[in-house]
Amino acid sequence: MKATVIATFFGVSLLCTYAAKETTKKMKKAKLYFALTDVPQIDCDVKAGKIINPEFIAKCPPGCQDVKYRVYGTDIYASFSSVCSAAIHSGIIDNTGGKILVQKVAGHSGYRGSFSNGVRSLSLPRWRESFLVSEGKPRKGVTYPSTLEYSSSKSTAVKSEPKKLEQDLKATKSADTANASEKASEEGDAVRKEYQTSPVLTPATQMATTTPTPTTTTTDPSTTTPKPTTTPATIRTTTVAAAAKTRPGLHRVRDIGSSSVHPAYSSVVAAASRQVQAAQGRGQNTAFRGTSTSASNRNILRPSTGIQRQEPVATFQRAASSPAHLAMETDSWKPGLSLFDTGFSSKEELNPKPLESTSQGNPNCKVDLSFLMDGSWSIGKRRFQLQKHFLGNVAQALGIGSTGPLMGIVQYGDDPSTEFNLKTYANSKDLRNAIEKIPQKGGLSNVGKALSFVNKNFFSDANGNRGGAPNVVVVIVDGWPTDRVEEASRLARESGINIFFVTIEAAAESEKQNIIEPNFVDKAVCRTNGFYSINVPSWFSLHKVVQPLVKRVCDTDRLVCSKTCLNSADIGFVIDGSSSVGTSNFRTVLQFVANISKEFEISDTDTRIGAVQYTYEQRLEFSFDKYSTKQDVLSAIKRISYWSGGTSTGAAISYASEQLFSKSKPNKRKIMILITDGRSYDDVRVPAMAAHRNGVIAYSVGVAWAAQDELEAIATDPDKEHSFFVDEFDNLYRFVNQLIQNICTEFNSQPRN
């Protein structure tokens, strides 16, 4: 009997264990099925830069191993690349498609091209953002989106039941509320800060924002309804004073340190930091509201200065060690909060509410402008107000509008933040009103950090950048920056940004020894010829430079930093069509010409392409002004028919100089790329020297029986950087990347005077 009972017990026990295991397996299968079906699919042509999400898993379709889906880089890819083609190139997936994990990282210089897994990746001098691609397995602790956010209106969503989505959202919100209440009760804090996540629209900004607004509330143990409260606090009066060079405003410690954040997540951290700073700023404004101010004398400290100047000082009252203040500090960044939990929603990426009034603007001044306004404490409240008046007057004088200039503002202190981007306001009146409502952020005068921020974040399609309009940054700085600007400025210039400096109350002779980076203006501006810099002796005379500044930023012919190595040349190909080349090899040469051409930004105002074919005679295939789109140029190259004949390279150089480069635009770099497979029947030295004297930069590419001495004579000095030789036509593709890299290196080494 006992044995039977025991056997029955173990039988039931084993049956229960088996049932539990089966249930666990089913749950795992269900989770796996959800994971597989909850992955958004993207097209082969989708570029990483078009997707806003900093990290995501996506599914690529079959058939992405195609030359039309462009890839730039190896291992680390420029965000201008096709995501799926990059995954094939790196060997993560093959041409049948599959799931991939994409992680956005910082911009890169010198993307290396290579041929891998049937995909030709091209080199690129630099790009503002990169990405890494790996196997499509989720990383532990990271939640991946089921819907990808695109910089345009395009979006990819996973089909799911609306009711289920709604229930999931409600469950998430309930869980967040429960966790917040539990944390508050554990800390025993009677005052907590509750964030309202619904966007708040104000007339001052006229744009939607997802930045949480802090509200001080009291939690009653008997109810869950938060009620406003006034927290009693000890009030103390603080008067700040310090020694050295002075500016009216609040004293702050100039702590110049380095960030430990990995560049790959710097933009994410910046977005989170701006949200925290905005929340703290609103809390402080609430704390100071209604307090009195009185004037007294004080000194404001600039780093390492021993110069004193007496200025008016604001004496203020604040609540000392109040529970609300402490709650605000402890809650500003919660432990364990993932970087990606911030939502990656910086202000410059938000879509503004459509404006009721839109102006066409001044069509003679089509530029995209970003003003870097000095929000540091060193300028004080009165000078900050003068700065806002100045910016409002500039906006009025520019004539803001959709077909004219567009203007956004970034305020910098310790860290930069976008007040509004290019598409937030489309007329001068709304822009002026918004400028007047900008609060001062305080902090140091970190101009270098602000320039780096603008270069990486501001001029994007999502922020209203129009592509065809020059990018201009005007830096307003009080005295001198508190960080270095040279490297950040160089990268911005190489990205095509025209940098202007308006320096107010520059350092006196006795103060120059304290400047961190001497001659910072010349190291930063687009050109050092005086056109890009304005020195204003006093904040009270700032209004006098409104018209001179507007005239300069609207002079688009002199905005030379908008020109990059890829958009500022007239490139003429001189192609050997002699009998020794042959029909098959001639098609290979044309593919080489097309591969080079498609790397440039082609239009009637950017890079233009022309072509000449030669044998004993010469033929103009098409001139610089014949085609104004990349597709038309590539089609024209494909249509060039093989001529066949002798090899008169010298006569071809003279013909190209007369028929192509004599009609080049004055502001274009004239680049000749000559491809030949043998020794010329005539002299090449004299025609080549004549072309060099007329400003033509000549590159020679020799194949098979080409003469090395002639290649060097044709090439511009140093000939080692301008002449190439390859043993057979099929290896021509190896020089595409190197040739473009040399063109860009030469362009970027031009003097800035």
GROMACS .gro file of C-alpha atoms in nm, residues 360-753:
model
  394
  360GLN     CA    1   0.906   8.375  -4.929
  361GLY     CA    2   1.205   8.567  -4.795
  362ASN     CA    3   1.488   8.742  -4.975
  363PRO     CA    4   1.567   8.531  -5.286
  364ASN     CA    5   1.907   8.703  -5.324
  365CYS     CA    6   2.023   8.556  -4.993
  366LYS     CA    7   1.950   8.183  -5.003
  367VAL     CA    8   2.166   8.055  -4.715
  368ASP     CA    9   2.113   7.819  -4.422
  369LEU     CA   10   2.234   8.003  -4.111
  370SER     CA   11   2.318   7.887  -3.761
  371PHE     CA   12   2.401   8.152  -3.501
  372LEU     CA   13   2.604   8.036  -3.201
  373MET     CA   14   2.498   8.273  -2.926
  374ASP     CA   15   2.710   8.314  -2.615
  375GLY     CA   16   2.507   8.205  -2.312
  376SER     CA   17   2.799   8.203  -2.066
  377TRP     CA   18   2.770   8.376  -1.731
  378SER     CA   19   3.062   8.603  -1.821
  379ILE     CA   20   2.847   8.831  -2.036
  380GLY     CA   21   2.580   8.893  -1.771
  381LYS     CA   22   2.209   8.945  -1.813
  382ARG     CA   23   2.223   9.291  -1.968
  383ARG     CA   24   2.471   9.194  -2.240
  384PHE     CA   25   2.277   8.875  -2.307
  385GLN     CA   26   1.972   9.094  -2.369
  386LEU     CA   27   2.175   9.310  -2.608
  387GLN     CA   28   2.279   8.996  -2.791
  388LYS     CA   29   1.916   8.891  -2.835
  389HIS     CA   30   1.826   9.236  -2.971
  390PHE     CA   31   2.116   9.205  -3.215
  391LEU     CA   32   2.002   8.863  -3.338
  392GLY     CA   33   1.646   8.988  -3.377
  393ASN     CA   34   1.766   9.281  -3.587
  394VAL     CA   35   1.976   9.045  -3.802
  395ALA     CA   36   1.672   8.823  -3.858
  396GLN     CA   37   1.471   9.126  -3.966
  397ALA     CA   38   1.744   9.251  -4.200
  398LEU     CA   39   1.797   8.910  -4.359
  399GLY     CA   40   1.434   8.868  -4.467
  400ILE     CA   41   1.373   8.512  -4.347
  401GLY     CA   42   1.167   8.294  -4.582
  402SER     CA   43   1.132   7.962  -4.758
  403THR     CA   44   1.304   8.078  -5.078
  404GLY     CA   45   1.550   8.305  -4.900
  405PRO     CA   46   1.761   8.269  -4.584
  406LEU     CA   47   1.664   8.033  -4.304
  407MET     CA   48   1.803   8.079  -3.955
  408GLY     CA   49   1.841   7.865  -3.645
  409ILE     CA   50   2.009   7.935  -3.312
  410VAL     CA   51   2.235   7.724  -3.091
  411GLN     CA   52   2.317   7.860  -2.746
  412TYR     CA   53   2.643   7.749  -2.590
  413GLY     CA   54   2.785   7.758  -2.240
  414ASP     CA   55   2.937   7.450  -2.082
  415ASP     CA   56   2.751   7.250  -2.348
  416PRO     CA   57   2.562   7.360  -2.662
  417SER     CA   58   2.191   7.310  -2.723
  418THR     CA   59   1.965   7.399  -3.014
  419GLU     CA   60   1.709   7.669  -2.936
  420PHE     CA   61   1.541   7.615  -3.273
  421ASN     CA   62   1.646   7.475  -3.609
  422LEU     CA   63   1.619   7.596  -3.968
  423LYS     CA   64   1.259   7.492  -4.026
  424THR     CA   65   1.113   7.610  -3.694
  425TYR     CA   66   1.037   7.965  -3.817
  426ALA     CA   67   0.974   8.072  -4.175
  427ASN     CA   68   0.940   8.450  -4.131
  428SER     CA   69   1.134   8.724  -3.954
  429LYS     CA   70   0.854   8.831  -3.719
  430ASP     CA   71   0.805   8.490  -3.556
  431LEU     CA   72   1.179   8.443  -3.537
  432ARG     CA   73   1.233   8.775  -3.359
  433ASN     CA   74   0.962   8.699  -3.105
  434ALA     CA   75   1.116   8.359  -3.033
  435ILE     CA   76   1.464   8.507  -2.990
  436GLU     CA   77   1.339   8.752  -2.725
  437LYS     CA   78   1.212   8.460  -2.515
  438ILE     CA   79   1.540   8.263  -2.508
  439PRO     CA   80   1.664   8.224  -2.145
  440GLN     CA   81   2.033   8.244  -2.064
  441LYS     CA   82   2.184   7.901  -1.995
  442GLY     CA   83   2.507   8.010  -1.821
  443GLY     CA   84   2.834   7.821  -1.792
  444LEU     CA   85   3.165   7.858  -1.972
  445SER     CA   86   3.232   7.982  -2.325
  446ASN     CA   87   3.305   7.646  -2.493
  447VAL     CA   88   3.300   7.755  -2.857
  448GLY     CA   89   3.497   7.453  -2.984
  449LYS     CA   90   3.243   7.214  -2.838
  450ALA     CA   91   2.962   7.419  -2.993
  451LEU     CA   92   3.123   7.411  -3.340
  452SER     CA   93   3.165   7.035  -3.317
  453PHE     CA   94   2.799   7.002  -3.213
  454VAL     CA   95   2.676   7.211  -3.506
  455ASN     CA   96   2.893   7.021  -3.754
  456LYS     CA   97   2.758   6.683  -3.641
  457ASN     CA   98   2.397   6.769  -3.563
  458PHE     CA   99   2.260   7.095  -3.699
  459PHE     CA  100   2.281   7.088  -4.079
  460SER     CA  101   2.072   6.779  -4.152
  461ASP     CA  102   1.767   6.715  -4.368
  462ALA     CA  103   1.560   6.657  -4.054
  463ASN     CA  104   1.649   7.005  -3.928
  464GLY     CA  105   1.558   7.182  -4.254
  465ASN     CA  106   1.893   7.185  -4.434
  466ARG     CA  107   1.819   7.247  -4.802
  467GLY     CA  108   2.133   7.107  -4.963
  468GLY     CA  109   2.150   7.366  -5.239
  469ALA     CA  110   2.193   7.656  -4.995
  470PRO     CA  111   2.537   7.731  -4.843
  471ASN     CA  112   2.577   7.639  -4.475
  472VAL     CA  113   2.689   7.934  -4.262
  473VAL     CA  114   2.776   7.948  -3.892
  474VAL     CA  115   2.814   8.284  -3.717
  475VAL     CA  116   2.986   8.258  -3.378
  476ILE     CA  117   2.921   8.538  -3.129
  477VAL     CA  118   3.178   8.532  -2.850
  478ASP     CA  119   3.239   8.759  -2.554
  479GLY     CA  120   3.614   8.811  -2.523
  480TRP     CA  121   3.756   8.468  -2.597
  481PRO     CA  122   3.659   8.099  -2.582
  482THR     CA  123   3.735   7.879  -2.283
  483ASP     CA  124   3.827   7.579  -2.501
  484ARG     CA  125   4.018   7.516  -2.822
  485VAL     CA  126   3.847   7.578  -3.155
  486GLU     CA  127   4.105   7.486  -3.422
  487GLU     CA  128   4.029   7.116  -3.471
  488ALA     CA  129   3.649   7.152  -3.449
  489SER     CA  130   3.664   7.441  -3.697
  490ARG     CA  131   3.879   7.247  -3.941
  491LEU     CA  132   3.634   6.957  -3.946
  492ALA     CA  133   3.342   7.197  -3.992
  493ARG     CA  134   3.514   7.374  -4.282
  494GLU     CA  135   3.593   7.042  -4.449
  495SER     CA  136   3.222   6.958  -4.421
  496GLY     CA  137   3.146   7.268  -4.627
  497ILE     CA  138   3.049   7.507  -4.343
  498ASN     CA  139   3.140   7.875  -4.374
  499ILE     CA  140   3.245   8.000  -4.029
  500PHE     CA  141   3.218   8.367  -3.931
  501PHE     CA  142   3.329   8.514  -3.597
  502VAL     CA  143   3.183   8.822  -3.427
  503THR     CA  144   3.410   8.896  -3.132
  504ILE     CA  145   3.288   9.152  -2.878
  505GLU     CA  146   3.527   9.322  -2.635
  506ALA     CA  147   3.828   9.117  -2.743
  507ALA     CA  148   4.114   9.061  -2.503
  508ALA     CA  149   4.325   9.362  -2.421
  509GLU     CA  150   4.702   9.336  -2.468
  510SER     CA  151   4.750   9.259  -2.100
  511GLU     CA  152   4.487   8.981  -2.119
  512LYS     CA  153   4.616   8.795  -2.426
  513GLN     CA  154   4.856   8.586  -2.221
  514ASN     CA  155   4.555   8.424  -2.053
  515ILE     CA  156   4.384   8.310  -2.375
  516ILE     CA  157   4.385   7.932  -2.410
  517GLU     CA  158   4.437   7.941  -2.788
  518PRO     CA  159   4.609   8.251  -2.932
  519ASN     CA  160   4.481   8.373  -3.271
  520PHE     CA  161   4.169   8.158  -3.226
  521VAL     CA  162   3.972   8.362  -3.481
  522ASP     CA  163   4.220   8.299  -3.764
  523LYS     CA  164   4.229   7.930  -3.673
  524ALA     CA  165   3.852   7.906  -3.690
  525VAL     CA  166   3.715   8.120  -3.974
  526CYS     CA  167   3.669   8.003  -4.333
  527ARG     CA  168   3.938   8.237  -4.469
  528THR     CA  169   4.184   8.465  -4.289
  529ASN     CA  170   4.139   8.760  -4.527
  530GLY     CA  171   3.921   8.960  -4.284
  531PHE     CA  172   3.595   8.890  -4.466
  532TYR     CA  173   3.486   8.627  -4.212
  533SER     CA  174   3.568   8.809  -3.889
  534ILE     CA  175   3.423   9.120  -3.726
  535ASN     CA  176   3.568   9.271  -3.409
  536VAL     CA  177   3.327   9.485  -3.204
  537PRO     CA  178   3.485   9.705  -2.934
  538SER     CA  179   3.178   9.714  -2.707
  539TRP     CA  180   2.849   9.531  -2.659
  540PHE     CA  181   2.678   9.868  -2.679
  541SER     CA  182   2.800   9.917  -3.038
  542LEU     CA  183   2.698   9.570  -3.154
  543HIS     CA  184   2.396   9.708  -3.338
  544LYS     CA  185   2.630   9.886  -3.580
  545VAL     CA  186   2.747   9.562  -3.741
  546VAL     CA  187   2.401   9.426  -3.832
  547GLN     CA  188   2.410   9.545  -4.193
  548PRO     CA  189   2.780   9.461  -4.257
  549LEU     CA  190   2.725   9.108  -4.126
  550VAL     CA  191   2.407   9.055  -4.330
  551LYS     CA  192   2.583   9.177  -4.644
  552ARG     CA  193   2.867   8.930  -4.593
  553VAL     CA  194   2.663   8.617  -4.517
  554CYS     CA  195   2.443   8.688  -4.819
  555ASP     CA  196   2.740   8.721  -5.056
  556THR     CA  197   2.717   8.359  -5.171
  557ASP     CA  198   2.993   8.401  -5.432
  558ARG     CA  199   3.243   8.456  -5.149
  559LEU     CA  200   3.122   8.173  -4.926
  560VAL     CA  201   3.410   7.957  -5.046
  561CYS     CA  202   3.393   7.702  -4.764
  562SER     CA  203   3.069   7.572  -4.911
  563LYS     CA  204   3.294   7.425  -5.176
  564THR     CA  205   3.432   7.080  -5.105
  565CYS     CA  206   3.650   6.849  -5.311
  566LEU     CA  207   3.337   6.676  -5.439
  567ASN     CA  208   3.128   6.975  -5.551
  568SER     CA  209   3.364   7.241  -5.684
  569ALA     CA  210   3.542   7.115  -5.995
  570ASP     CA  211   3.516   7.096  -6.372
  571ILE     CA  212   3.652   6.749  -6.449
  572GLY     CA  213   3.749   6.670  -6.808
  573PHE     CA  214   3.828   6.312  -6.909
  574VAL     CA  215   4.066   6.270  -7.204
  575ILE     CA  216   4.017   5.912  -7.326
  576ASP     CA  217   4.249   5.717  -7.555
  577GLY     CA  218   4.038   5.553  -7.830
  578SER     CA  219   4.330   5.414  -8.034
  579SER     CA  220   4.330   5.074  -8.206
  580SER     CA  221   4.554   4.915  -7.941
  581VAL     CA  222   4.283   4.959  -7.678
  582GLY     CA  223   4.020   4.737  -7.837
  583THR     CA  224   3.642   4.736  -7.797
  584SER     CA  225   3.625   4.531  -7.476
  585ASN     CA  226   3.896   4.727  -7.299
  586PHE     CA  227   3.740   5.054  -7.413
  587ARG     CA  228   3.419   4.958  -7.229
  588THR     CA  229   3.634   4.891  -6.920
  589VAL     CA  230   3.784   5.240  -6.952
  590LEU     CA  231   3.435   5.392  -6.972
  591GLN     CA  232   3.335   5.204  -6.656
  592PHE     CA  233   3.644   5.349  -6.486
  593VAL     CA  234   3.537   5.699  -6.596
  594ALA     CA  235   3.183   5.638  -6.469
  595ASN     CA  236   3.306   5.506  -6.132
  596ILE     CA  237   3.505   5.825  -6.076
  597SER     CA  238   3.227   6.055  -6.196
  598LYS     CA  239   2.958   5.914  -5.973
  599GLU     CA  240   3.159   5.995  -5.659
  600PHE     CA  241   3.111   6.369  -5.720
  601GLU     CA  242   2.813   6.596  -5.657
  602ILE     CA  243   2.711   6.681  -6.011
  603SER     CA  244   2.495   6.978  -6.109
  604ASP     CA  245   2.528   7.302  -6.302
  605THR     CA  246   2.643   7.476  -5.981
  606ASP     CA  247   2.850   7.188  -5.836
  607THR     CA  248   3.097   6.959  -6.011
  608ARG     CA  249   3.058   6.936  -6.389
  609ILE     CA  250   3.187   6.659  -6.616
  610GLY     CA  251   3.314   6.674  -6.976
  611ALA     CA  252   3.481   6.418  -7.203
  612VAL     CA  253   3.711   6.408  -7.507
  613GLN     CA  254   3.809   6.095  -7.706
  614TYR     CA  255   4.120   6.095  -7.920
  615THR     CA  256   4.315   5.892  -8.173
  616TYR     CA  257   4.508   6.083  -8.443
  617GLU     CA  258   4.213   6.320  -8.422
  618GLN     CA  259   4.001   6.446  -8.134
  619ARG     CA  260   3.629   6.442  -8.066
  620LEU     CA  261   3.433   6.634  -7.802
  621GLU     CA  262   3.198   6.374  -7.658
  622PHE     CA  263   3.021   6.625  -7.433
  623SER     CA  264   3.108   6.961  -7.276
  624PHE     CA  265   3.085   7.078  -6.913
  625ASP     CA  266   2.750   7.250  -6.965
  626LYS     CA  267   2.588   6.964  -7.159
  627TYR     CA  268   2.456   6.760  -6.863
  628SER     CA  269   2.359   6.886  -6.516
  629THR     CA  270   2.257   6.564  -6.337
  630LYS     CA  271   2.462   6.263  -6.236
  631GLN     CA  272   2.230   6.022  -6.414
  632ASP     CA  273   2.255   6.214  -6.742
  633VAL     CA  274   2.635   6.221  -6.717
  634LEU     CA  275   2.657   5.847  -6.649
  635SER     CA  276   2.423   5.775  -6.940
  636ALA     CA  277   2.631   5.995  -7.170
  637ILE     CA  278   2.951   5.812  -7.070
  638LYS     CA  279   2.786   5.479  -7.144
  639ARG     CA  280   2.687   5.600  -7.494
  640ILE     CA  281   3.042   5.694  -7.601
  641SER     CA  282   3.132   5.482  -7.903
  642TYR     CA  283   3.478   5.338  -7.962
  643TRP     CA  284   3.663   5.529  -8.233
  644SER     CA  285   3.989   5.337  -8.312
  645GLY     CA  286   4.299   5.488  -8.474
  646GLY     CA  287   4.643   5.622  -8.380
  647THR     CA  288   4.766   5.784  -8.056
  648SER     CA  289   4.829   6.163  -8.059
  649THR     CA  290   4.816   6.241  -7.688
  650GLY     CA  291   4.984   6.585  -7.713
  651ALA     CA  292   4.727   6.710  -7.963
  652ALA     CA  293   4.449   6.573  -7.742
  653ILE     CA  294   4.575   6.774  -7.441
  654SER     CA  295   4.576   7.093  -7.650
  655TYR     CA  296   4.227   7.015  -7.781
  656ALA     CA  297   4.091   6.956  -7.429
  657SER     CA  298   4.245   7.284  -7.309
  658GLU     CA  299   4.072   7.475  -7.590
  659GLN     CA  300   3.738   7.295  -7.611
  660LEU     CA  301   3.681   7.208  -7.244
  661PHE     CA  302   3.888   7.400  -6.991
  662SER     CA  303   3.881   7.738  -7.167
  663LYS     CA  304   3.505   7.733  -7.095
  664SER     CA  305   3.541   7.634  -6.730
  665LYS     CA  306   3.382   7.860  -6.467
  666PRO     CA  307   3.620   8.098  -6.284
  667ASN     CA  308   3.535   7.956  -5.941
  668LYS     CA  309   3.587   7.593  -6.047
  669ARG     CA  310   3.901   7.383  -6.009
  670LYS     CA  311   4.000   7.254  -6.351
  671ILE     CA  312   4.093   6.885  -6.334
  672MET     CA  313   4.203   6.679  -6.635
  673ILE     CA  314   4.216   6.297  -6.607
  674LEU     CA  315   4.388   6.141  -6.910
  675ILE     CA  316   4.378   5.765  -6.973
  676THR     CA  317   4.611   5.611  -7.232
  677ASP     CA  318   4.755   5.268  -7.314
  678GLY     CA  319   5.065   5.355  -7.518
  679ARG     CA  320   5.335   5.600  -7.618
  680SER     CA  321   5.218   5.909  -7.803
  681TYR     CA  322   5.309   5.974  -8.167
  682ASP     CA  323   5.360   6.343  -8.083
  683ASP     CA  324   5.517   6.548  -7.803
  684VAL     CA  325   5.319   6.571  -7.479
  685ARG     CA  326   5.547   6.800  -7.275
  686VAL     CA  327   5.473   7.136  -7.434
  687PRO     CA  328   5.091   7.093  -7.441
  688ALA     CA  329   5.099   6.965  -7.081
  689MET     CA  330   5.305   7.262  -6.958
  690ALA     CA  331   5.064   7.501  -7.131
  691ALA     CA  332   4.770   7.335  -6.960
  692HIS     CA  333   4.946   7.355  -6.620
  693ARG     CA  334   5.011   7.728  -6.670
  694ASN     CA  335   4.639   7.780  -6.738
  695GLY     CA  336   4.551   7.628  -6.402
  696VAL     CA  337   4.463   7.275  -6.515
  697ILE     CA  338   4.544   7.008  -6.258
  698ALA     CA  339   4.639   6.703  -6.464
  699TYR     CA  340   4.622   6.338  -6.361
  700SER     CA  341   4.759   6.071  -6.596
  701VAL     CA  342   4.656   5.704  -6.588
  702GLY     CA  343   4.866   5.465  -6.798
  703VAL     CA  344   4.778   5.108  -6.895
  704ALA     CA  345   4.991   4.828  -7.042
  705TRP     CA  346   5.233   4.992  -7.291
  706ALA     CA  347   5.199   5.351  -7.169
  707ALA     CA  348   5.535   5.532  -7.132
  708GLN     CA  349   5.621   5.625  -6.773
  709ASP     CA  350   5.819   5.936  -6.874
  710GLU     CA  351   5.519   6.069  -7.068
  711LEU     CA  352   5.281   5.998  -6.782
  712GLU     CA  353   5.502   6.202  -6.548
  713ALA     CA  354   5.534   6.485  -6.800
  714ILE     CA  355   5.156   6.507  -6.838
  715ALA     CA  356   5.090   6.498  -6.462
  716THR     CA  357   5.092   6.805  -6.238
  717ASP     CA  358   5.378   6.822  -5.986
  718PRO     CA  359   5.440   6.630  -5.771
  719ASP     CA  360   5.397   6.376  -6.051
  720LYS     CA  361   5.414   6.080  -5.811
  721GLU     CA  362   5.077   6.190  -5.669
  722HIS     CA  363   4.924   6.270  -6.007
  723SER     CA  364   5.033   5.978  -6.226
  724PHE     CA  365   4.928   5.613  -6.206
  725PHE     CA  366   5.021   5.299  -6.396
  726VAL     CA  367   4.846   4.962  -6.415
  727ASP     CA  368   4.953   4.654  -6.609
  728GLU     CA  369   4.612   4.565  -6.754
  729PHE     CA  370   4.274   4.729  -6.808
  730ASP     CA  371   4.087   4.501  -6.567
  731ASN     CA  372   4.288   4.648  -6.279
  732LEU     CA  373   4.191   5.009  -6.348
  733TYR     CA  374   3.927   4.998  -6.074
  734ARG     CA  375   4.206   4.982  -5.814
  735PHE     CA  376   4.290   5.348  -5.873
  736VAL     CA  377   3.938   5.491  -5.842
  737ASN     CA  378   3.959   5.541  -5.467
  738GLN     CA  379   4.320   5.659  -5.466
  739LEU     CA  380   4.257   5.914  -5.739
  740ILE     CA  381   3.957   6.064  -5.562
  741GLN     CA  382   4.148   6.065  -5.232
  742ASN     CA  383   4.434   6.256  -5.395
  743ILE     CA  384   4.194   6.509  -5.546
  744CYS     CA  385   4.039   6.571  -5.203
  745THR     CA  386   4.372   6.583  -5.021
  746GLU     CA  387   4.498   6.844  -5.264
  747PHE     CA  388   4.178   7.046  -5.227
  748ASN     CA  389   4.190   7.043  -4.846
  749SER     CA  390   4.554   7.154  -4.840
  750GLN     CA  391   4.478   7.487  -5.009
  751PRO     CA  392   4.586   7.796  -4.810
  752ARG     CA  393   4.307   7.979  -4.620
  753ASN     CA  394   4.395   8.335  -4.719
   0.00000   0.00000   0.00000
